[in-house]
Coordinates of C-alpha atoms in Angstrom, one line a residue:
X1 CA -43.2 26.3 -99.1
X2 CA -44.9 23.0 -100.0
X3 CA -47.9 23.9 -97.9
X4 CA -48.5 27.2 -99.9
X5 CA -51.7 27.3 -102.1
X6 CA -49.6 27.8 -105.2
X7 CA -47.7 24.6 -104.6
X8 CA -50.2 22.1 -106.0
X9 CA -51.1 24.5 -108.9
X10 CA -47.3 24.5 -109.8
X11 CA -47.2 21.0 -109.7
X12 CA -50.2 20.4 -112.1
X13 CA -48.7 22.8 -114.4
X14 CA -45.4 21.0 -114.4
X15 CA -46.8 17.5 -114.7
X16 CA -48.9 18.8 -117.6
X17 CA -45.8 20.0 -119.4
X18 CA -44.1 16.7 -118.9
X19 CA -46.8 15.1 -120.4
X20 CA -46.2 17.2 -123.6
X21 CA -42.4 16.9 -123.6
X22 CA -41.1 15.8 -126.9
X23 CA -38.9 12.4 -126.4
X24 CA -39.0 11.0 -129.8
X25 CA -38.2 13.5 -132.5
X26 CA -34.4 14.1 -132.3
X27 CA -34.9 17.9 -133.6
X28 CA -37.3 18.7 -130.7
X29 CA -36.1 16.2 -128.1
X30 CA -36.8 17.9 -124.7
X31 CA -38.7 20.8 -125.9
X32 CA -42.5 21.3 -124.7
X33 CA -44.8 20.4 -127.8
X34 CA -47.8 22.5 -128.1
X35 CA -50.7 20.5 -129.4
X36 CA -52.8 23.4 -130.7
X37 CA -49.8 25.3 -132.3
X38 CA -47.9 22.2 -133.5
X39 CA -44.8 23.4 -132.4
X40 CA -42.3 24.1 -129.6
X41 CA -42.5 27.5 -128.4
X42 CA -39.4 29.3 -127.7
X43 CA -40.8 30.3 -124.3
X44 CA -40.6 26.6 -123.1
X45 CA -37.3 27.4 -121.7
X46 CA -38.9 29.5 -119.2
X47 CA -40.1 26.1 -117.6
X48 CA -36.5 25.2 -116.6
X49 CA -36.6 26.8 -113.3
X50 CA -40.1 25.5 -112.2
X51 CA -39.0 22.1 -113.0
X52 CA -35.8 22.3 -110.9
X53 CA -37.8 23.8 -108.0
X54 CA -40.1 21.0 -107.9
X55 CA -37.0 18.5 -108.0
X56 CA -35.5 20.3 -105.0
X57 CA -38.6 20.5 -103.2
X58 CA -40.2 17.1 -103.8
X59 CA -36.9 15.1 -104.3
X60 CA -38.8 13.6 -107.4
X61 CA -36.3 12.8 -110.0
X62 CA -38.9 13.0 -112.8
X63 CA -38.7 16.7 -112.4
X64 CA -34.9 16.5 -112.7
X65 CA -34.9 14.5 -115.8
X66 CA -37.5 16.9 -117.3
X67 CA -35.3 19.9 -116.3
X68 CA -32.2 18.5 -117.8
X69 CA -34.1 17.4 -121.1
X70 CA -35.5 20.8 -121.4
X71 CA -31.9 22.4 -120.7
X72 CA -30.6 20.4 -123.5
X73 CA -33.2 21.2 -125.9
X74 CA -32.6 25.0 -125.1
X75 CA -28.9 24.4 -125.9
X76 CA -29.7 22.7 -129.2
X77 CA -31.7 25.5 -130.4
X78 CA -29.6 28.7 -129.1
X79 CA -28.6 30.8 -131.7
X80 CA -24.7 31.5 -132.5
X81 CA -25.1 35.2 -130.9
X82 CA -26.4 33.3 -127.7
X83 CA -30.2 34.3 -128.1
X84 CA -33.1 32.1 -128.6
X85 CA -35.8 32.7 -131.2
X86 CA -39.4 33.3 -129.7
X87 CA -40.7 31.0 -132.3
X88 CA -38.6 28.7 -134.3
X89 CA -40.2 30.2 -137.7
X90 CA -39.9 33.8 -136.6
X91 CA -37.1 36.3 -136.2
X92 CA -37.9 37.9 -132.6
X93 CA -35.3 37.2 -130.2
X94 CA -36.3 39.5 -127.4
X95 CA -37.8 36.9 -125.2
X96 CA -34.3 35.6 -124.5
X97 CA -34.5 37.7 -121.3
X98 CA -37.2 35.4 -120.1
X99 CA -35.1 32.2 -120.6
X100 CA -32.2 33.8 -119.2
X101 CA -34.0 34.7 -115.8
X102 CA -35.3 31.2 -115.6
X103 CA -31.6 30.0 -115.8
X104 CA -30.4 32.5 -113.3
X105 CA -33.0 31.4 -110.9
X106 CA -32.2 27.7 -111.6
X107 CA -28.5 28.3 -110.9
X108 CA -29.3 30.1 -107.7
X109 CA -31.8 27.7 -106.4
X110 CA -29.5 24.7 -107.2
X111 CA -26.2 26.2 -105.6
X112 CA -28.2 27.1 -102.4
X113 CA -29.2 23.4 -102.1
X114 CA -25.9 21.7 -102.5
X115 CA -26.5 21.0 -106.2
X116 CA -23.6 23.3 -107.6
X117 CA -22.3 20.5 -110.2
X118 CA -25.9 20.7 -111.8
X119 CA -26.0 24.5 -111.5
X120 CA -22.6 24.4 -113.5
X121 CA -24.2 22.7 -116.4
X122 CA -26.1 25.6 -117.2
X123 CA -23.5 28.3 -116.9
X124 CA -22.6 28.3 -120.6
X125 CA -26.2 29.1 -121.4
X126 CA -26.0 32.0 -119.1
X127 CA -22.6 33.4 -120.3
X128 CA -23.6 33.4 -123.9
X129 CA -27.3 34.8 -123.5
X130 CA -26.4 37.4 -121.0
X131 CA -23.8 38.7 -123.5
X132 CA -26.6 39.0 -126.0
X133 CA -29.0 40.8 -123.6
X134 CA -26.4 43.1 -122.5
X135 CA -25.7 44.1 -126.2
X136 CA -29.4 44.2 -127.2
X137 CA -31.2 45.5 -124.2
X138 CA -28.5 46.8 -121.7
X139 CA -28.3 50.6 -123.3
X140 CA -32.2 50.7 -123.9
X141 CA -34.1 51.1 -126.9
X142 CA -37.7 51.2 -128.5
X143 CA -39.5 48.0 -127.5
X144 CA -41.8 47.5 -124.6
X145 CA -41.0 48.2 -121.3
X146 CA -41.4 44.7 -119.8
X147 CA -38.1 43.8 -121.8
X148 CA -36.0 46.4 -120.2
X149 CA -37.1 45.7 -116.6
X150 CA -36.6 42.1 -117.0
X151 CA -33.2 42.7 -118.8
X152 CA -32.4 44.9 -115.5
X153 CA -33.0 42.0 -113.1
X154 CA -31.3 39.3 -115.4
X155 CA -28.3 41.5 -115.9
X156 CA -27.9 42.1 -112.0
X157 CA -28.2 38.3 -111.7
X158 CA -25.6 37.6 -114.4
X159 CA -23.3 40.3 -112.7
X160 CA -23.5 38.0 -109.5
X161 CA -23.1 34.7 -111.2
X162 CA -20.4 35.7 -113.7
X163 CA -18.7 38.5 -111.7
X164 CA -19.0 41.2 -114.5
X165 CA -19.8 44.7 -112.6
X166 CA -20.7 46.3 -116.2
X167 CA -24.0 44.2 -116.1
X168 CA -24.9 45.8 -112.8
X169 CA -24.2 49.1 -114.0
X170 CA -26.5 48.6 -117.0
X171 CA -29.1 47.1 -114.6
X172 CA -29.2 50.2 -112.6
X173 CA -29.5 52.5 -115.6
X174 CA -32.4 50.5 -117.0
X175 CA -34.4 50.6 -113.8
X176 CA -34.0 54.3 -113.5
X177 CA -35.1 54.9 -117.1
X178 CA -37.6 52.6 -117.8
X179 CA -38.8 51.9 -114.2
X180 CA -38.9 54.9 -112.0
X181 CA -39.0 57.4 -114.9
X182 CA -42.2 55.7 -116.4
X183 CA -44.2 55.7 -113.3
X184 CA -47.0 58.1 -113.4
X185 CA -47.9 60.4 -110.5
X186 CA -50.7 57.9 -109.6
X187 CA -48.7 55.0 -110.0
X188 CA -49.2 53.4 -113.3
X189 CA -46.1 52.2 -115.3
X190 CA -45.9 53.5 -118.8
X191 CA -44.0 51.8 -121.6
X192 CA -45.9 50.4 -124.4
X193 CA -44.4 51.5 -127.7
X194 CA -46.7 52.7 -130.6
X195 CA -44.1 52.3 -133.1
X196 CA -44.6 48.5 -133.0
X197 CA -48.5 48.5 -133.6
X198 CA -51.3 51.2 -133.9
X199 CA -51.8 51.2 -130.2
X200 CA -52.6 55.0 -129.6
X201 CA -51.8 58.6 -130.6
X202 CA -49.1 58.9 -127.7
X203 CA -45.9 57.5 -127.5
X204 CA -46.4 55.3 -124.5
X205 CA -49.3 53.6 -123.0
X206 CA -50.4 51.5 -120.1
X207 CA -51.0 47.7 -120.2
X208 CA -52.4 46.5 -116.8
X209 CA -51.6 42.7 -117.7
X210 CA -48.0 43.0 -118.7
X211 CA -47.2 45.5 -115.8
X212 CA -48.5 43.1 -113.0
X213 CA -47.7 40.0 -114.8
X214 CA -44.0 40.9 -115.6
X215 CA -42.7 44.5 -115.1
X216 CA -43.6 45.1 -111.7
X217 CA -42.2 41.7 -110.8
X218 CA -39.0 42.4 -112.2
X219 CA -38.8 45.7 -110.4
X220 CA -39.5 44.0 -107.1
X221 CA -37.0 41.3 -107.4
X222 CA -34.4 43.9 -108.4
X223 CA -35.0 46.0 -105.4
X224 CA -34.9 42.8 -103.1
X225 CA -31.8 41.6 -104.9
X226 CA -29.9 44.9 -104.6
X227 CA -31.2 46.0 -101.5
X228 CA -32.5 49.5 -103.1
X229 CA -35.3 50.7 -100.7
X230 CA -36.1 53.6 -103.1
X231 CA -37.0 51.1 -105.7
X232 CA -39.0 48.9 -103.4
X233 CA -41.0 51.9 -102.0
X234 CA -41.8 53.0 -105.6
X235 CA -42.6 49.4 -106.7
X236 CA -44.8 49.0 -103.5
X237 CA -46.6 52.4 -104.5
X238 CA -47.0 51.2 -108.0
X239 CA -48.3 47.7 -107.2
X240 CA -50.9 49.1 -104.9
X241 CA -52.5 51.3 -107.8
X242 CA -52.3 48.4 -110.0
X243 CA -53.8 46.0 -107.4
X244 CA -57.1 48.0 -107.8
X245 CA -57.4 46.4 -111.1
X246 CA -57.8 43.0 -109.6
X247 CA -61.6 42.3 -109.3
X248 CA -63.1 40.7 -106.2
X249 CA -63.1 37.2 -107.8
X250 CA -59.3 37.3 -108.8
X251 CA -59.9 38.4 -112.4
X252 CA -57.7 41.1 -113.7
X253 CA -59.2 44.1 -115.6
X254 CA -57.1 44.6 -118.7
X255 CA -60.1 45.5 -120.8
X256 CA -58.5 49.0 -121.7
X257 CA -55.0 47.9 -121.8
X258 CA -52.7 48.4 -124.8
X259 CA -52.2 44.6 -125.2
X260 CA -55.6 43.7 -124.5
X261 CA -55.6 41.8 -127.5
X262 CA -54.1 38.9 -125.2
X263 CA -56.2 39.6 -122.4
X264 CA -57.3 36.4 -120.9
X265 CA -59.3 37.6 -117.6
X266 CA -56.5 36.2 -115.2
X267 CA -53.7 38.3 -117.1
X268 CA -52.1 38.2 -120.5
X269 CA -51.8 35.0 -122.3
X270 CA -47.8 35.3 -122.7
X271 CA -46.8 36.9 -119.5
X272 CA -45.8 35.4 -116.4
X273 CA -48.2 36.1 -113.5
X274 CA -48.7 38.9 -110.8
X275 CA -47.8 36.3 -108.0
X276 CA -44.3 37.3 -108.7
X277 CA -44.6 41.0 -107.7
X278 CA -47.3 40.2 -105.1
X279 CA -45.5 37.5 -103.2
X280 CA -42.1 39.3 -103.1
X281 CA -43.8 42.3 -101.6
X282 CA -46.6 41.0 -99.5
X283 CA -44.5 41.6 -96.3
X284 CA -45.0 45.3 -97.2
X285 CA -48.9 44.9 -97.6
X286 CA -50.8 41.8 -96.6
X287 CA -53.3 42.9 -99.3
X288 CA -50.7 41.6 -101.9
X289 CA -50.9 38.1 -100.6
X290 CA -54.7 37.9 -101.2
X291 CA -54.5 39.4 -104.6
X292 CA -52.0 36.7 -105.5
X293 CA -54.2 34.3 -103.9
X294 CA -57.5 35.2 -105.5
X295 CA -55.8 35.4 -108.9
X296 CA -54.2 31.9 -108.7
X297 CA -57.6 30.6 -107.8
X298 CA -58.9 32.3 -110.8
X299 CA -56.0 30.7 -113.0
X300 CA -57.0 27.5 -111.5
X301 CA -60.5 27.9 -112.8
X302 CA -59.1 28.5 -116.2
X303 CA -57.4 25.0 -116.4
X304 CA -59.3 23.4 -119.3
X305 CA -60.5 19.8 -119.6
X306 CA -58.7 17.3 -122.0
X307 CA -54.8 18.2 -121.3
X308 CA -55.3 20.3 -118.2
X309 CA -53.7 23.4 -119.8
X310 CA -54.7 26.9 -118.6
X311 CA -57.2 28.4 -121.2
X312 CA -57.8 32.0 -121.7
X313 CA -61.5 32.4 -121.3
X314 CA -64.5 30.5 -119.9
X315 CA -65.9 29.5 -123.3
X316 CA -62.3 28.6 -125.1
X317 CA -63.3 24.9 -125.4
X318 CA -66.6 25.9 -127.1
X319 CA -64.3 27.7 -129.7
X320 CA -61.2 25.8 -130.0
X321 CA -60.5 22.1 -130.4
X322 CA -57.1 22.2 -128.9
X323 CA -55.4 24.3 -126.0
X324 CA -52.3 26.4 -126.3
X325 CA -49.7 25.3 -123.8
X326 CA -48.0 28.7 -123.7
X327 CA -49.6 30.1 -120.7
X328 CA -49.3 27.0 -118.7
X329 CA -45.5 27.3 -119.1
X330 CA -45.4 31.1 -118.1
X331 CA -47.6 30.6 -115.2
X332 CA -45.5 27.7 -113.9
X333 CA -42.6 29.9 -113.9
X334 CA -44.4 32.6 -112.0
X335 CA -45.8 30.4 -109.6
X336 CA -42.2 28.9 -108.9
X337 CA -40.7 32.3 -108.6
X338 CA -43.2 33.4 -106.0
X339 CA -42.7 30.1 -103.9
X340 CA -38.8 30.4 -104.2
X341 CA -38.7 34.2 -103.3
X342 CA -41.9 35.2 -101.9
X343 CA -42.1 36.5 -98.2
X344 CA -44.7 35.6 -95.6
X345 CA -47.2 38.1 -95.0
X346 CA -48.2 39.7 -91.6
X347 CA -51.8 38.4 -92.4
X348 CA -53.4 36.2 -95.0
X349 CA -57.0 37.4 -94.9
X350 CA -56.6 41.1 -95.8
X351 CA -59.2 42.4 -98.1
X352 CA -58.1 43.6 -101.6
X353 CA -59.2 47.2 -102.7
X354 CA -62.1 45.8 -105.0
X355 CA -63.8 43.9 -102.4
X356 CA -64.8 47.2 -100.5
X357 CA -68.0 49.0 -101.7
X358 CA -66.2 52.1 -102.8
X359 CA -68.6 53.5 -105.1
X360 CA -66.5 55.1 -107.8
X361 CA -62.9 55.6 -108.5
X362 CA -61.2 57.8 -111.3
X363 CA -57.9 57.0 -112.6
X364 CA -57.4 60.4 -114.4
X365 CA -54.1 59.4 -116.0
X366 CA -55.9 56.7 -118.0
X367 CA -59.4 58.3 -118.5
X368 CA -61.0 55.1 -116.7
X369 CA -63.5 54.8 -114.0
X370 CA -64.0 51.8 -111.8
X371 CA -67.9 51.5 -110.2
X372 CA -68.7 49.3 -107.3
X373 CA -71.8 48.5 -105.4
X374 CA -72.7 45.5 -103.4
X375 CA -73.4 43.2 -106.2
X376 CA -71.8 44.9 -109.3
X377 CA -68.5 46.3 -110.5
X378 CA -67.7 47.9 -113.8
X379 CA -65.0 49.5 -115.8
X380 CA -65.8 52.7 -118.1
X381 CA -63.0 53.3 -120.6
X382 CA -62.1 56.3 -122.3
X383 CA -58.4 55.4 -122.7
X384 CA -57.1 56.3 -126.2
X385 CA -55.6 52.8 -127.1
X386 CA -56.6 51.8 -130.8
X387 CA -58.8 48.9 -131.2
X388 CA -59.5 48.4 -127.5
X389 CA -62.5 49.5 -125.9
X390 CA -62.9 53.1 -125.6
X391 CA -65.2 56.0 -126.1
X392 CA -66.8 55.5 -122.9
X393 CA -68.0 52.0 -123.2
X394 CA -68.2 49.7 -120.5
X395 CA -65.2 47.6 -121.1
X396 CA -65.9 45.0 -118.1
X397 CA -69.2 44.5 -116.2
X398 CA -69.0 42.0 -113.4
X399 CA -71.5 40.5 -111.0
X400 CA -70.8 39.1 -107.6
X401 CA -72.7 36.1 -108.2
X402 CA -72.1 35.2 -111.9
X403 CA -68.8 36.8 -112.8
X404 CA -68.5 38.5 -116.2
X405 CA -71.7 39.9 -117.7
X406 CA -70.0 42.2 -120.2
X407 CA -66.7 42.1 -121.7
X408 CA -65.1 44.4 -124.3
X409 CA -63.0 42.8 -127.1
X410 CA -60.8 44.4 -129.6
X411 CA -62.6 46.2 -132.2
X412 CA -60.5 44.5 -134.9
X413 CA -58.9 41.2 -134.3
X414 CA -55.4 41.1 -136.0
X415 CA -53.0 38.2 -135.5
X416 CA -50.1 40.3 -134.5
X417 CA -48.3 37.1 -133.0
X418 CA -49.7 34.4 -135.1
X419 CA -48.4 31.6 -132.6
X420 CA -50.0 33.3 -129.8
X421 CA -52.9 34.3 -131.2
X422 CA -55.1 31.8 -132.9
X423 CA -57.2 32.3 -136.1
X424 CA -60.6 33.5 -135.5
X425 CA -63.0 30.7 -135.0
X426 CA -65.6 30.1 -137.8
X427 CA -68.8 32.2 -137.4
X428 CA -69.6 35.7 -136.6
X429 CA -67.0 38.2 -136.2
X430 CA -69.6 40.4 -134.0
X431 CA -68.0 42.6 -131.4
X432 CA -68.3 41.8 -127.7
X433 CA -68.1 45.6 -126.5
X434 CA -71.1 47.5 -125.7
X435 CA -71.2 50.3 -128.1
X436 CA -73.2 53.0 -130.0
X437 CA -73.3 52.7 -133.8
X438 CA -74.7 55.1 -136.5
X439 CA -75.0 54.8 -140.1
X440 CA -74.7 58.0 -142.1
X441 CA -74.2 58.1 -146.0
X442 CA -73.4 54.4 -145.8
X443 CA -70.7 54.6 -143.2
X444 CA -70.8 53.4 -139.8
X445 CA -69.8 55.7 -137.0
X446 CA -69.2 54.6 -133.3
X447 CA -68.0 55.6 -130.0
X448 CA -65.5 53.1 -130.3
X449 CA -63.6 55.4 -132.5
X450 CA -64.0 58.4 -130.4
X451 CA -60.7 58.9 -128.5
X452 CA -61.3 62.2 -127.1
X453 CA -64.1 61.3 -124.9
X454 CA -64.2 62.3 -121.6
X455 CA -66.0 61.4 -118.4
X456 CA -67.1 62.6 -115.0
X457 CA -68.1 60.9 -111.9
X458 CA -70.2 61.3 -108.7
X459 CA -72.2 59.5 -106.0
X460 CA -75.7 60.4 -105.6
X461 CA -77.7 59.1 -102.7
X462 CA -75.1 56.1 -102.4
X463 CA -75.4 55.2 -106.1
X464 CA -72.3 55.6 -108.2
X465 CA -72.7 57.5 -111.5
X466 CA -70.4 58.3 -114.5
X467 CA -71.3 60.4 -117.4
X468 CA -69.6 60.3 -120.4
X469 CA -69.6 62.8 -123.4
X470 CA -68.2 62.3 -127.0
X471 CA -68.7 62.3 -130.8
X472 CA -69.8 59.4 -132.9
X473 CA -66.9 58.8 -135.3
X474 CA -65.5 56.7 -138.3
X475 CA -61.9 55.8 -138.7
X476 CA -60.0 54.8 -141.8
X477 CA -56.1 54.9 -142.3
X478 CA -55.9 56.7 -138.9
X479 CA -58.1 59.4 -140.0
X480 CA -61.1 60.3 -138.2
X481 CA -64.6 61.5 -139.5
X482 CA -67.4 63.0 -137.5
X483 CA -71.1 62.2 -138.7
X484 CA -72.7 65.3 -136.6
X485 CA -73.8 63.1 -133.7
X486 CA -72.8 63.7 -130.2
X487 CA -73.7 61.4 -127.2
X488 CA -73.8 61.4 -123.7
X489 CA -73.9 58.1 -121.6
X490 CA -75.1 58.0 -118.0
X491 CA -74.0 55.0 -116.0
X492 CA -75.8 54.5 -112.6
X493 CA -75.0 51.4 -110.4
X494 CA -77.6 50.4 -108.0
X495 CA -76.8 47.6 -105.5
X496 CA -79.3 45.1 -107.5
X497 CA -79.0 46.4 -111.2
X498 CA -77.2 48.7 -113.7
X499 CA -78.6 51.4 -115.7
X500 CA -77.5 53.1 -118.9
X501 CA -79.0 56.1 -120.4
X502 CA -78.1 57.1 -123.6
X503 CA -78.5 60.7 -125.0
X504 CA -78.0 61.8 -128.5
X505 CA -77.8 65.3 -130.3
X506 CA -78.4 64.3 -133.9
X507 CA -77.3 67.6 -135.8
X508 CA -77.3 66.0 -139.2
X509 CA -79.8 63.4 -140.8
X510 CA -78.8 59.7 -140.6
X511 CA -80.0 56.5 -141.7
X512 CA -79.9 54.9 -138.3
X513 CA -78.5 54.8 -134.7
X514 CA -78.0 51.3 -133.1
X515 CA -77.4 50.5 -129.4
X516 CA -75.6 47.1 -129.0
X517 CA -75.6 45.4 -125.8
X518 CA -73.5 42.2 -125.9
X519 CA -74.3 40.0 -122.9
X520 CA -72.1 37.2 -121.7
X521 CA -74.0 34.1 -122.1
X522 CA -73.7 30.3 -121.2
X523 CA -71.8 28.1 -123.5
X524 CA -74.7 28.1 -125.7
X525 CA -76.0 31.6 -126.3
X526 CA -79.6 32.0 -126.4
X527 CA -82.1 34.6 -125.5
X528 CA -85.7 34.8 -124.7
X529 CA -88.0 37.8 -125.1
X530 CA -90.5 37.9 -122.2
X531 CA -92.6 41.0 -122.3
X532 CA -90.4 44.0 -122.0
X533 CA -87.4 42.0 -120.8
X534 CA -85.0 39.7 -122.5
X535 CA -83.8 36.6 -120.4
X536 CA -80.1 35.2 -121.2
X537 CA -78.9 32.3 -119.3
X538 CA -75.5 32.6 -117.7
X539 CA -72.9 29.9 -117.2
X540 CA -73.8 29.9 -113.4
X541 CA -77.3 29.0 -114.1
X542 CA -78.9 32.7 -113.2
X543 CA -80.8 34.5 -115.6
X544 CA -79.6 37.9 -116.8
X545 CA -82.6 40.1 -117.7
X546 CA -82.0 42.9 -120.0
X547 CA -84.6 45.6 -120.9
X548 CA -84.3 48.7 -123.4
X549 CA -86.9 51.4 -124.1
X550 CA -86.8 54.6 -125.8
X551 CA -89.0 56.5 -128.4
X552 CA -88.1 55.5 -131.9
X553 CA -85.9 52.9 -131.0
X554 CA -86.8 48.8 -131.6
X555 CA -85.6 45.6 -130.7
X556 CA -83.7 43.8 -133.6
X557 CA -85.3 40.4 -132.7
X558 CA -82.6 38.7 -135.3
X559 CA -79.9 39.7 -132.6
X560 CA -81.6 37.4 -130.2
X561 CA -80.3 34.4 -132.2
X562 CA -77.0 36.0 -133.0
X563 CA -73.6 35.4 -131.5
X564 CA -70.8 37.5 -130.8
X565 CA -67.5 36.0 -130.2
X566 CA -64.2 37.2 -128.5
X567 CA -60.8 35.3 -128.6
X568 CA -59.3 37.2 -125.8
X569 CA -60.7 36.6 -123.6
X570 CA -62.4 33.6 -125.0
X571 CA -66.2 34.2 -124.5
X572 CA -69.7 33.9 -126.2
X573 CA -72.3 36.7 -125.9
X574 CA -75.7 37.4 -127.2
X575 CA -75.4 41.0 -129.2
X576 CA -78.6 42.6 -128.3
X577 CA -79.5 45.4 -130.6
X578 CA -82.1 48.2 -130.7
X579 CA -82.3 50.5 -133.8
X580 CA -84.0 53.2 -135.4
X581 CA -85.2 54.1 -138.8
X582 CA -84.3 57.4 -140.6
X583 CA -83.5 60.2 -138.1
X584 CA -84.0 64.1 -138.8
X585 CA -82.0 66.5 -136.4
X586 CA -83.1 66.5 -133.2
X587 CA -82.7 64.9 -129.6
X588 CA -83.1 61.3 -128.8
X589 CA -82.7 59.2 -125.7
X590 CA -82.7 55.3 -124.8
X591 CA -82.3 53.5 -121.6
X592 CA -80.9 50.0 -120.9
X593 CA -81.2 48.1 -117.7
X594 CA -79.5 44.8 -116.7
X595 CA -80.2 42.7 -113.6
X596 CA -80.5 39.1 -112.4
X597 CA -83.7 37.6 -112.2
X598 CA -83.9 36.3 -108.6
X599 CA -86.7 36.5 -106.0
X600 CA -86.6 39.4 -103.6
X601 CA -84.6 41.5 -105.9
X602 CA -85.8 45.1 -106.6
X603 CA -86.9 45.7 -110.1
X604 CA -85.8 48.7 -112.2
X605 CA -89.3 50.3 -111.1
X606 CA -88.5 49.7 -107.4
X607 CA -90.9 46.9 -106.9
X608 CA -90.1 43.8 -105.3
X609 CA -90.0 40.7 -107.5
X610 CA -91.4 37.7 -105.6

């Protein structure tokens, strides 16, 4: 499949990995050194398969040499129990399943192309690591779902390669328990465990990034490998639903997901890539092929200058001096799997769901709505994940011409995984999530701590609308406090602009209410007040115009020069703010409009701007 659109992207990734392969230091020889983290990530073993794949398809011995060196490094750091550490300075070994999968793919590929002697050099690594996976994950447990579903496919591979039927039995049970049993009625895959981090009040949540980039790919591969049509049908059903989270430009909406703290716009930083699932099942639905292609194009646009690594956001280079190589390793593996095991679609130009002007979609099991008009698409999140956008905020607002306009970040950036989550860059830690804030008795309350908000949708005269209701709350030590202010937000999407109408019922006096509307800007954030409107330059050169009006609310002009920063995704924004003074009990309202400043576009008042 060297003529496939993925092939040059795979080559670029692997050439970049070779450029960073350690040759001098005996302790790290053969490993892929990360310039940003100054270490060799344990996941570098995932690159063994893509390097072998390029050797087989191109005949270029540099890829064979690199694959052998990397396999040698992985042999040198393999633990006595057969596992590998995710990071040499850490304790987590669960990512062994991904190195084992890469080894199984390499063994299969080499054997198919007459390189059995080379394949056999990997067998001892497969034997010992498969034994570890069988012992640790083979009977289930309490970690995230992607580990169990990947364990299912690697254990089935190991049962074939090593002739151990017990592994296949374990694989079948894992697919049933963690795959089929975890699918909601509308096709979303549950399985994020809250005992690891303070994700939510429920026992299991959804992460769009890890589901598409890893878990559904593992289910698809298991179905194909075993010929299990029921698993295939359920995986196709789930993948169709998850595909609705791919935006028209190929970006992935993981704004509300339980691992949104590693959301990169194209997927999740340490996951593989949605191309695995989409390409292995694209003979079932040609839109899968298109989704894989669009997302790969978005990944390609995310390749940063200086080292050519995949970076996680349009402003990464403005925030960080070095690029982490982790995503380049993972995506290389996904692209190689998609090329080696992918299918040919019946057509290659099928539209994905978000390319249709659908108005509004409700995802009842998530408390999430998508809104879509000709020029705009947005996500409204009432999902209950702690520290992710919720409370009815717009967690992703996208424009057909310029891409992201608003992006929800974590409410509190914590480095759960120090080697995968860089230190917050110097400067303001202002949030990039649109939100309401109220100050009462010195405490700040917000809709971002309202986990019980609810929303309803409608389409009026062709205009999609979503209406959200909730209470402003403060959270400390997992306890919520109510300040006596309820809110309603109406989102109305027109073809040319977006309108937000905020209504408040203040039942107790408060010091202040703030409306915060961070706008993704160009790499040098700046806002210019022009009469009733505020102009902000985008990365694409267009001007984003924002206006806000409401009795008692005043623009905080200091916010025009402030900067909001998100690490995941890596963006800069101007955090526009309007605020009140002291408020007595009563009803208050505020209206925000967002549009592009372009000739011939209808303004909020219905006039035509020439």
